[in-house]
Short mmCIF file of C-alpha atoms in Angstrom, two decimals:
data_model
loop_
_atom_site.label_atom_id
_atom_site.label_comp_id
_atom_site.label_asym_id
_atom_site.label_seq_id
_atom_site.Cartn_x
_atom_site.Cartn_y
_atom_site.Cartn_z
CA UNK A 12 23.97 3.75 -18.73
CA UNK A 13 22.45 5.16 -15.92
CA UNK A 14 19.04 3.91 -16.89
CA UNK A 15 20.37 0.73 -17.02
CA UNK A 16 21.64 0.56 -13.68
CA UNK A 17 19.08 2.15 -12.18
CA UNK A 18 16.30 -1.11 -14.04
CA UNK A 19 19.22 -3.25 -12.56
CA UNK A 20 19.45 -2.03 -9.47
CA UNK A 21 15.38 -1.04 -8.32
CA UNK A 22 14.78 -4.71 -10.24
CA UNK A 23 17.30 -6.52 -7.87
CA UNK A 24 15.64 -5.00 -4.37
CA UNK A 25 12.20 -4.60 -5.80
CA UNK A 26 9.36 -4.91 -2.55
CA UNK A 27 6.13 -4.37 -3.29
CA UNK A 28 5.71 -4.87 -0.07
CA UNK A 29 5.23 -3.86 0.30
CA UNK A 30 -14.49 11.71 5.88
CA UNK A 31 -15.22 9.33 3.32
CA UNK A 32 -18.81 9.40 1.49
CA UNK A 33 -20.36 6.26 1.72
CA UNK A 34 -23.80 5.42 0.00
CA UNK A 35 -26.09 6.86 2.01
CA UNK A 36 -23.68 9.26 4.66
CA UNK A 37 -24.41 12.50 4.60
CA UNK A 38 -21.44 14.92 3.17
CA UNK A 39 -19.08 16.89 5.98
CA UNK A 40 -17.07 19.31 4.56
CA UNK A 41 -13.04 19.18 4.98
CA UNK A 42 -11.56 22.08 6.28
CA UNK A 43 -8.20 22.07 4.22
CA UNK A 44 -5.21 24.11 6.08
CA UNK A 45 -1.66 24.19 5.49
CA UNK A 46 0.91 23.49 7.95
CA UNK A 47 3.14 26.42 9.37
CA UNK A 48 6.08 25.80 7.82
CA UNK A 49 7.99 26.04 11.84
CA UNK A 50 5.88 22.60 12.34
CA UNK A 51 8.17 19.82 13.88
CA UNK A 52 6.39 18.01 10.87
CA UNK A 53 7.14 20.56 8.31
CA UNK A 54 10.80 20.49 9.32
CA UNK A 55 11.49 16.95 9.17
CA UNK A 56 9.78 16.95 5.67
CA UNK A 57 12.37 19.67 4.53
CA UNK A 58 15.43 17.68 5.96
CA UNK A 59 14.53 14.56 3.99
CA UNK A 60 14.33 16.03 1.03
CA UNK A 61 17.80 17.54 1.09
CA UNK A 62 19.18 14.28 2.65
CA UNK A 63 21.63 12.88 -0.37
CA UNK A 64 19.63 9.81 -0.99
CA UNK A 65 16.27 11.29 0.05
CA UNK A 66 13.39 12.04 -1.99
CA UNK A 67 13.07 14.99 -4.13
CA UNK A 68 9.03 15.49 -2.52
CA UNK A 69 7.20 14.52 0.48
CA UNK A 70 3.72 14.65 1.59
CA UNK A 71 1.88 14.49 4.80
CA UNK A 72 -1.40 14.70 5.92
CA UNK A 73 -3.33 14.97 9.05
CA UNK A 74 -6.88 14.68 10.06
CA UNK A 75 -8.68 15.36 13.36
CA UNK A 76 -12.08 15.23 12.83
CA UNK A 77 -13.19 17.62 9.54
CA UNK A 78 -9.46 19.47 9.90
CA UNK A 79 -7.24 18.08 7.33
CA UNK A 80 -3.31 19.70 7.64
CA UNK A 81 -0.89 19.36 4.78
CA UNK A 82 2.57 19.59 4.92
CA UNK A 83 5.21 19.10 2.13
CA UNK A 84 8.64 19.64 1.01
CA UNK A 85 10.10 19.46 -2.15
CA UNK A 86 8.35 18.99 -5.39
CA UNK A 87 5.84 16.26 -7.26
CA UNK A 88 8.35 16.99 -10.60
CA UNK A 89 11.84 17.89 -10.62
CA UNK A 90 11.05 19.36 -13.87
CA UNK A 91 8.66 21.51 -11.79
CA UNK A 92 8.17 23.78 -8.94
CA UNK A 93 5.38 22.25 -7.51
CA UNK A 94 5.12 20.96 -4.44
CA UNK A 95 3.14 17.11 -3.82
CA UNK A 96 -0.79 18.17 -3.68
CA UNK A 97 -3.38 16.02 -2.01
CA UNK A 98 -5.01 15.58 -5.43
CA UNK A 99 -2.15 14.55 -7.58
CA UNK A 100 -1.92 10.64 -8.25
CA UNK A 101 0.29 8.23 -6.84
CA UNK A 102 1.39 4.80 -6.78
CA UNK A 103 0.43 3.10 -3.59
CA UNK A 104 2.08 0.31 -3.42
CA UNK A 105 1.37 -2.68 -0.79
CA UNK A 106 -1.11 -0.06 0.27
CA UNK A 107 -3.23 -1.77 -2.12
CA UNK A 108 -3.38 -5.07 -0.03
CA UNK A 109 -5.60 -3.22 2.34
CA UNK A 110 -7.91 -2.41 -0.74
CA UNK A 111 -8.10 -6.10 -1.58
CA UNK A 112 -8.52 -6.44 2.11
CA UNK A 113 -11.90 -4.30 2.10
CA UNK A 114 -13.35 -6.08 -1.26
CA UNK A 115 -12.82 -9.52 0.62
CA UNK A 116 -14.16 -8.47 4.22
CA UNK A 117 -17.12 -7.22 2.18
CA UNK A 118 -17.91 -10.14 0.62
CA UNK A 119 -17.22 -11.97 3.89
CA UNK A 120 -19.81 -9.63 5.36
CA UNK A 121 -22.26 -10.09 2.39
CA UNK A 122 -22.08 -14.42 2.92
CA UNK A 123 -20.03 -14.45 -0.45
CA UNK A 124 -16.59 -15.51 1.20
CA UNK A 125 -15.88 -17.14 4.61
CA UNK A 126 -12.65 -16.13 5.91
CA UNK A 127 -12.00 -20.09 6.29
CA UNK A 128 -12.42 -20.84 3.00
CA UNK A 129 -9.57 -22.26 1.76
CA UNK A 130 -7.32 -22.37 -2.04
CA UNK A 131 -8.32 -26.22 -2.27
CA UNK A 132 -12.06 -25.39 -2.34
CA UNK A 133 -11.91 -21.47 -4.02
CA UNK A 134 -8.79 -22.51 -6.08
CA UNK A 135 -8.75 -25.92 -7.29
CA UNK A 136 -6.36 -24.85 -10.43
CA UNK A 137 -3.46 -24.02 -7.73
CA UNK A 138 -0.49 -26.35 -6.25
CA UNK A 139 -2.21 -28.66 -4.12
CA UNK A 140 0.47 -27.90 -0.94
CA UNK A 141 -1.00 -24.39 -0.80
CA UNK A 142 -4.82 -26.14 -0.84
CA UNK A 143 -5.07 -25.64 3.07
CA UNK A 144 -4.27 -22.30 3.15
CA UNK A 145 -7.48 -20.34 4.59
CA UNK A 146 -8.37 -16.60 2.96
CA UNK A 147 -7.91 -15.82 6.88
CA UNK A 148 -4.14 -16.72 6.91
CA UNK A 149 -4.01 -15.07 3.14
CA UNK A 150 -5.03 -11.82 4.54
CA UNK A 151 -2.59 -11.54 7.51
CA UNK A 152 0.33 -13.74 5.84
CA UNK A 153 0.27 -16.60 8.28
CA UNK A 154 -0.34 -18.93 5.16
CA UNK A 155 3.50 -18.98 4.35
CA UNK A 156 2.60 -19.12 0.89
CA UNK A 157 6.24 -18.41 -1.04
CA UNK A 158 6.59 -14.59 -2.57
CA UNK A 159 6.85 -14.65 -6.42
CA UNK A 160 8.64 -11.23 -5.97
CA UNK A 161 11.73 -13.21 -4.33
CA UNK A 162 12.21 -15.70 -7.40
CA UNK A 163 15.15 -15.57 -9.29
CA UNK A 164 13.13 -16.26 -12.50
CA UNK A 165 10.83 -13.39 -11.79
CA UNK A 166 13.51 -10.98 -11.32
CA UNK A 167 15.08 -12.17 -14.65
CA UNK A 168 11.98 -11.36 -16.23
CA UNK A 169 11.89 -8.18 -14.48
CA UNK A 170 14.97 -6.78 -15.40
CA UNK A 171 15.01 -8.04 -19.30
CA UNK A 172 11.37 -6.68 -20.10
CA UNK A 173 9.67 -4.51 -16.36
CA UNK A 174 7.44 -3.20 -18.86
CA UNK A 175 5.92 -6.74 -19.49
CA UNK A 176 2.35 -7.94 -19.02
CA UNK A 177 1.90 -11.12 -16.52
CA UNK A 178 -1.27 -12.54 -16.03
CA UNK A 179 -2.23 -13.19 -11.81
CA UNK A 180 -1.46 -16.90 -12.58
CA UNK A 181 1.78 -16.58 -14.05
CA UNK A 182 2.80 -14.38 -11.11
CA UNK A 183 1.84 -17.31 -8.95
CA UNK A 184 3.71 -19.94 -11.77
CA UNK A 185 7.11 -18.26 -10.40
CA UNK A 186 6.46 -19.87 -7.37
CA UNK A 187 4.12 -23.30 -8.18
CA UNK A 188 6.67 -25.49 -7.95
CA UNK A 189 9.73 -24.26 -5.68
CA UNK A 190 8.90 -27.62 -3.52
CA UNK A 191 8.20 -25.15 -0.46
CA UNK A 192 5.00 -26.32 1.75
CA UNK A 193 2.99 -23.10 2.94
CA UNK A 194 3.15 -23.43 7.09
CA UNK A 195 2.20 -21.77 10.00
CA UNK A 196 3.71 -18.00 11.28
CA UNK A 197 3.79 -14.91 10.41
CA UNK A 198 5.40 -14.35 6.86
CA UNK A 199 4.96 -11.34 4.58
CA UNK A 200 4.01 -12.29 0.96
CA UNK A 201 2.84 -10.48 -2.25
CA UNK A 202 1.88 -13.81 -3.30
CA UNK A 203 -0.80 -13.68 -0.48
CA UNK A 204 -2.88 -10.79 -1.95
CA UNK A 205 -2.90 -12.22 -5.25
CA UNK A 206 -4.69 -15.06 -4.49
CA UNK A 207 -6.80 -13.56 -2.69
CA UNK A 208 -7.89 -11.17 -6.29
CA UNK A 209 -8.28 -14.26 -7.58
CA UNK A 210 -10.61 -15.55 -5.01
CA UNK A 211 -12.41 -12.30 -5.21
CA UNK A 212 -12.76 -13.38 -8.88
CA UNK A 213 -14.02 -16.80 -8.57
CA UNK A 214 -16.93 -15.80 -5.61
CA UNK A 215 -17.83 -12.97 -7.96
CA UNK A 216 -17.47 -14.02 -10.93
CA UNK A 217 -16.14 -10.63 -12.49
CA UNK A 218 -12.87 -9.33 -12.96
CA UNK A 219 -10.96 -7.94 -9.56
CA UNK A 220 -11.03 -4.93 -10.78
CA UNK A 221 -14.85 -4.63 -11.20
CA UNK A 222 -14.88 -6.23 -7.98
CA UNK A 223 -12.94 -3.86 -6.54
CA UNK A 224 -15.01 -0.82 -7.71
CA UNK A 225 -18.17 -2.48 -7.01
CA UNK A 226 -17.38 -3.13 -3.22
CA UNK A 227 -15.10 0.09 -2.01
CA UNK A 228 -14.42 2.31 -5.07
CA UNK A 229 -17.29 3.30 -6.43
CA UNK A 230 -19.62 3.36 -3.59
CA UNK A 231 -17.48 5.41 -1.58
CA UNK A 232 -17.03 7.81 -4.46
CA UNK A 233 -13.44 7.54 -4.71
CA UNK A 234 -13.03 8.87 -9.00
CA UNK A 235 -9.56 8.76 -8.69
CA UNK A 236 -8.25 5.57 -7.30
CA UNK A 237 -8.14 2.06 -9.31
CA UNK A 238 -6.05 -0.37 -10.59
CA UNK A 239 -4.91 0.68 -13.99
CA UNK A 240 -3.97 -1.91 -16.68
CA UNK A 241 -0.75 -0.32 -18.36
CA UNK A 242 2.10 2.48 -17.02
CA UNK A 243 0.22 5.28 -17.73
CA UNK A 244 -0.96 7.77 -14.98
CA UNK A 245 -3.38 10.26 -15.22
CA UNK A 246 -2.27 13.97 -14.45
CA UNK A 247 -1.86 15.77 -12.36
CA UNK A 248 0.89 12.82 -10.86
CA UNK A 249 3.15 12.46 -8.46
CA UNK A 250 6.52 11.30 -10.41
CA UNK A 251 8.26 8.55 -8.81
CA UNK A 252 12.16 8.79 -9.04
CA UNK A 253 15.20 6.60 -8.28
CA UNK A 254 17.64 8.51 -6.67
CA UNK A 255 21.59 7.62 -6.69
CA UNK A 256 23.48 10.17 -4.51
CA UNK A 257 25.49 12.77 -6.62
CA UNK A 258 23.50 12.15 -9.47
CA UNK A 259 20.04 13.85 -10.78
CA UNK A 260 17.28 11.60 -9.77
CA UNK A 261 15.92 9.41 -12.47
CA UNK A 262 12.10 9.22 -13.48
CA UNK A 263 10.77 5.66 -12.77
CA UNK A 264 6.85 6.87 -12.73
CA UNK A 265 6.44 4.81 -15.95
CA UNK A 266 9.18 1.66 -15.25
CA UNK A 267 6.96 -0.70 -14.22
CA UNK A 268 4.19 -2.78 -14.96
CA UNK A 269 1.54 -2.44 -12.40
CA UNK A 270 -0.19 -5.60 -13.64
CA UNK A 271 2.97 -7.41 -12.41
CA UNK A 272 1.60 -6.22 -8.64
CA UNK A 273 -1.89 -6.50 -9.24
CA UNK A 274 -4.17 -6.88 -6.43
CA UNK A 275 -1.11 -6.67 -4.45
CA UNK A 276 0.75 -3.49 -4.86
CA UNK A 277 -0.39 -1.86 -8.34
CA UNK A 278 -3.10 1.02 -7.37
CA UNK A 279 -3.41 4.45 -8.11
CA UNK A 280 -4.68 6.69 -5.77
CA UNK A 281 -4.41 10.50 -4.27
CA UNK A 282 -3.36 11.56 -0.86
CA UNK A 283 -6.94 12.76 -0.22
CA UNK A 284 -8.36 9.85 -1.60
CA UNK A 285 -6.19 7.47 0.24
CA UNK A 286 -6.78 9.66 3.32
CA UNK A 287 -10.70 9.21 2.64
CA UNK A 288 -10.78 5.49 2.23
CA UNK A 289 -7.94 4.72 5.21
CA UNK A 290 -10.49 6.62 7.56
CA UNK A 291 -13.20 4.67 6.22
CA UNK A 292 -11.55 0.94 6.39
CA UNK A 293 -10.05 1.06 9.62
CA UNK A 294 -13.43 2.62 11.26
CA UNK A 295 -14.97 -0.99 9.91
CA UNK A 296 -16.85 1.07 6.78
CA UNK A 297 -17.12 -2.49 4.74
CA UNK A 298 -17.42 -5.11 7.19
CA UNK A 299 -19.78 -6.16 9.96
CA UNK A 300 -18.54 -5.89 13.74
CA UNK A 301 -18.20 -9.93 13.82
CA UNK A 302 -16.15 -9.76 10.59
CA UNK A 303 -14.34 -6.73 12.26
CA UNK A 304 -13.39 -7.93 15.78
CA UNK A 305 -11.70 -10.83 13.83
CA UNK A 306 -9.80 -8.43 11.36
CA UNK A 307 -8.42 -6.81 14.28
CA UNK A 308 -6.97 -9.90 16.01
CA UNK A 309 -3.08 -9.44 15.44
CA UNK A 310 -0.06 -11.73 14.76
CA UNK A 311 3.31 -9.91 15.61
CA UNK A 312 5.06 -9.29 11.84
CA UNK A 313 6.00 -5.96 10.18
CA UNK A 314 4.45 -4.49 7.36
CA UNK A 315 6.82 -3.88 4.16
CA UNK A 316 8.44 -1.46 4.79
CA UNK A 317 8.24 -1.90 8.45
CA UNK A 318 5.57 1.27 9.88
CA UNK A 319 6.36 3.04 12.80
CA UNK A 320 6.56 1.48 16.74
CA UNK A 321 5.79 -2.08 17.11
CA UNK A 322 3.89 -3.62 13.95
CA UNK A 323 1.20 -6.50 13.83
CA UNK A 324 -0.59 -7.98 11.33
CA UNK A 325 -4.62 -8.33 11.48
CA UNK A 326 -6.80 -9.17 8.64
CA UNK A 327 -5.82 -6.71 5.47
CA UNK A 328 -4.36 -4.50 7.65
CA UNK A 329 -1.57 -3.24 10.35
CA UNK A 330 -1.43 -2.38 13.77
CA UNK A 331 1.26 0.65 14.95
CA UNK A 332 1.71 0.65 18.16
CA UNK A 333 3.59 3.54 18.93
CA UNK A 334 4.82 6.20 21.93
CA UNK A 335 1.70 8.52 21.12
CA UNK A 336 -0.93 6.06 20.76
CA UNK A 337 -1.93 2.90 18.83
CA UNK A 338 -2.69 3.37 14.80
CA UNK A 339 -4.08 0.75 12.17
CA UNK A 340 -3.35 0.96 8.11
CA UNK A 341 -0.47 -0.18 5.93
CA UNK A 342 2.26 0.56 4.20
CA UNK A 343 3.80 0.23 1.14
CA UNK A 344 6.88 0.73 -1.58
CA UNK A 345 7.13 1.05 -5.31
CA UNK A 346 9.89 2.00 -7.49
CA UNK A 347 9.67 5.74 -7.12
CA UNK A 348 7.08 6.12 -4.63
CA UNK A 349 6.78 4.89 -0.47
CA UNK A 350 3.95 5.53 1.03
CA UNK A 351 2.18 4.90 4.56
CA UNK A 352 -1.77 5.50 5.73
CA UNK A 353 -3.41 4.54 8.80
CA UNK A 354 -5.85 5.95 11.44
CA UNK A 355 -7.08 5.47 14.53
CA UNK A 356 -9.57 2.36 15.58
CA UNK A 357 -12.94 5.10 15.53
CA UNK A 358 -11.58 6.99 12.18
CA UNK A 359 -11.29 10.32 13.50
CA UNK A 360 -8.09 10.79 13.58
CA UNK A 361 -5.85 9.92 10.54
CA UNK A 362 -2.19 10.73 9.40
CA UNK A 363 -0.44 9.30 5.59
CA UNK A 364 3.35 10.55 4.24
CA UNK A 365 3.94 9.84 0.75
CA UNK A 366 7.21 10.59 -0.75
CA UNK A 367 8.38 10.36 -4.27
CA UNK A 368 11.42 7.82 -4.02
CA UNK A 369 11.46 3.81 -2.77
CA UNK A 370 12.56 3.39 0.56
CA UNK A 371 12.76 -0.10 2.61
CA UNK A 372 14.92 -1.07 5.66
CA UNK A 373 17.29 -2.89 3.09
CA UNK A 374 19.75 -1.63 3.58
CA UNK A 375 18.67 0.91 6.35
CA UNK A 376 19.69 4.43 4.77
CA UNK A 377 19.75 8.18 6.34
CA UNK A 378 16.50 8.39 4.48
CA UNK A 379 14.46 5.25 5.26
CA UNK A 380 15.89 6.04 8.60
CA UNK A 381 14.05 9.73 8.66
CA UNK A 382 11.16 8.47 7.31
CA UNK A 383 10.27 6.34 9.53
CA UNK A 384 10.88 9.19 12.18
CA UNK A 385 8.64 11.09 10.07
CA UNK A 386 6.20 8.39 10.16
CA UNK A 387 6.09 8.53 13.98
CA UNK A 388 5.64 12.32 14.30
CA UNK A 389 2.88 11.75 11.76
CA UNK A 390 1.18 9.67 14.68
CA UNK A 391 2.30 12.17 17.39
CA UNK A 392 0.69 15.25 15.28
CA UNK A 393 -2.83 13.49 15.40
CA UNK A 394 -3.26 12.36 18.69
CA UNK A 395 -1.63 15.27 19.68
CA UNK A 396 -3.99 17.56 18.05
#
């Protein structure tokens, strides 16, 4: 019984919303310490996890420079002892629009895409309202495109079978023919990302996922992130857990389908990994500074879940504007895993938390309300440092 109220429950407020080595960089060494455990940081981490409805692990890392600190609480596996470690793998969540983010601004660097291409002239095979709508306004979710995750048929779907396969196009059939026009403003959609895979695909001619690996993965020797094609994770993982207050937390690492987030929100990746590539991205790693100055042009608009201080949305990615200093990355949520990554505009200084439970701002819990305090401080420690 629990089971099924946990599948009925996660399926009802699903969001998927929400020192790298390039080619040719030469390799700095990491300099891997652990956090005292009297760290401000350290003791937040320790409070969430005992919080009722908080996590059972958290993670966070941050960089100055080559010094990477690590602080966690908790464990990866309540069947375990072990605390999170930066190599285990996660689900990333809407973290993953930022990777579909760096295939496209490479391409648009490379003369492949233009950001004003648009889904009538990329896309011909989708609903002719949405044939305005520019890879630009895809990538920071002014295209109003309508999110498949919201549909009432989807969620149906979701909660009879969330171990289902959907192909990218009949993600985007949930939504072809709700009689909504795509507009103008800011408005966060998982549909967005999606379409721009599949405009990856079409310019490319290759699967997203080869895409994907060609453009950022591979050359930046990340082994351990990718977008798998079934539930299974490769150890060590994090397990993701759904967790009901006076209960024991329930093991949702294998409940979903990534395929039915795809380019969107179904990645695998490690702390250290995601730490890598964040630093990389936001430093302007895959694009050109014209392609860059216009990823960093912002909308006002939250990231899902909402990231700490003020939030805008540029081109693939967030800006945090916050009381220590201004940030850039994304966020993201999963059943059983939330996650947030950014750094500053030069890459030197980076900070991600991970935790092993989905938290969102609906409702607004103890716990979502920590961890976004948590978030913060994760700021604070690196441009403190």
């Amino acid at each position: 019984m629990q089971g099924r109220q946990a599948v009925r429950r996660i399926a009802t407020v699903l969001v998927l919303a929400g020192c790298i080595l390039l080619a040719g960089t030469p390799a700095r060494a990491t300099n891997l310490v652990q956090s005292q455990p009297s760290s401000p940081l350290s003791k937040a981490l320790r409070q969430l996890v005992t919080l009722p409805d908080g996590p059972p692990g958290a993670i966070a890392l941050v960089q100055v420079g080559d010094r990477l600190e690590v602080s966690t609480a908790g464990v990866a596996d309540v069947g375990a002892d072990d605390p999170i470690a930066v190599q285990d793998t996660a689900r990333i969540a809407s973290v993953s629009k930022a990777f579909s983010g760096a295939v496209a601004l490479s391409l648009v660097t490379e003369g492949d895409l233009k950001l004003s291409d648009t889904i009538g002239h990329r896309l011909p095979g989708l609903p002719k309202a949405w044939y305005p709508v520019t890879l630009a306004q895809l990538l920071d979710h002014t295209g109003r495109l309508p999110d498949y995750i919201k549909s009432p048929a989807f969620l149906d779907v979701l909660k009879a079978n969330p171990l289902i396969h959907l192909t990218p196009l009949q993600l985007l059939g949930f939504v072809a023919n709700t009689g909504l026009v795509p507009g103008h403003g800011y408005d966060y959609s998982d549909s967005d990302n999606i379409v721009v895979g599949l405009m990856i695909e079409a310019v490319t001619g290759k699967p997203y996922e080869a895409a994907l690996a060609d453009e950022v993965t591979n050359p930046s020797h990340l082994a351990r992130t990718s977008l798998p094609s079934d539930v299974r994770l490769p150890t060590p993982y994090v397990h993701g857990y759904d967790v009901t207050p006076g209960v024991p937390p329930l093991d949702v690492s294998m409940f979903l389908n990534p395929a039915l987030a795809w380019a969107s929100g179904g990645m695998l990746s490690t702390p250290s990994e995601l730490n890598k590539f964040m630093r990389a991205y936001v430093r302007g790693a895959f694009t050109s500074a014209a392609t860059r100055k216009k990823q960093f042009t912002f909308v006002a608009g939250n990231s899902g879940p909402p990231g700490p201080g003020t939030n805008a949305a540029g081109l693939g990615i967030f800006r945090y504007r916050t009381s220590c200093g201004t940030v850039y990355g994304h966020t993201g949520n999963f059943p059983g895993y939330t996650i947030f990554a950014a750094a500053t505009s030069d890459g030197r200084r980076s900070m991600e938390v991970i935790i092993n439970e989905q938290l969102n701002d609906h409702p607004v819990t103890p716990a979502f309300t920590l961890l976004r305090r948590i978030d913060g401080m994760a700021v604070c420690a690196a441009m403190d440092s």
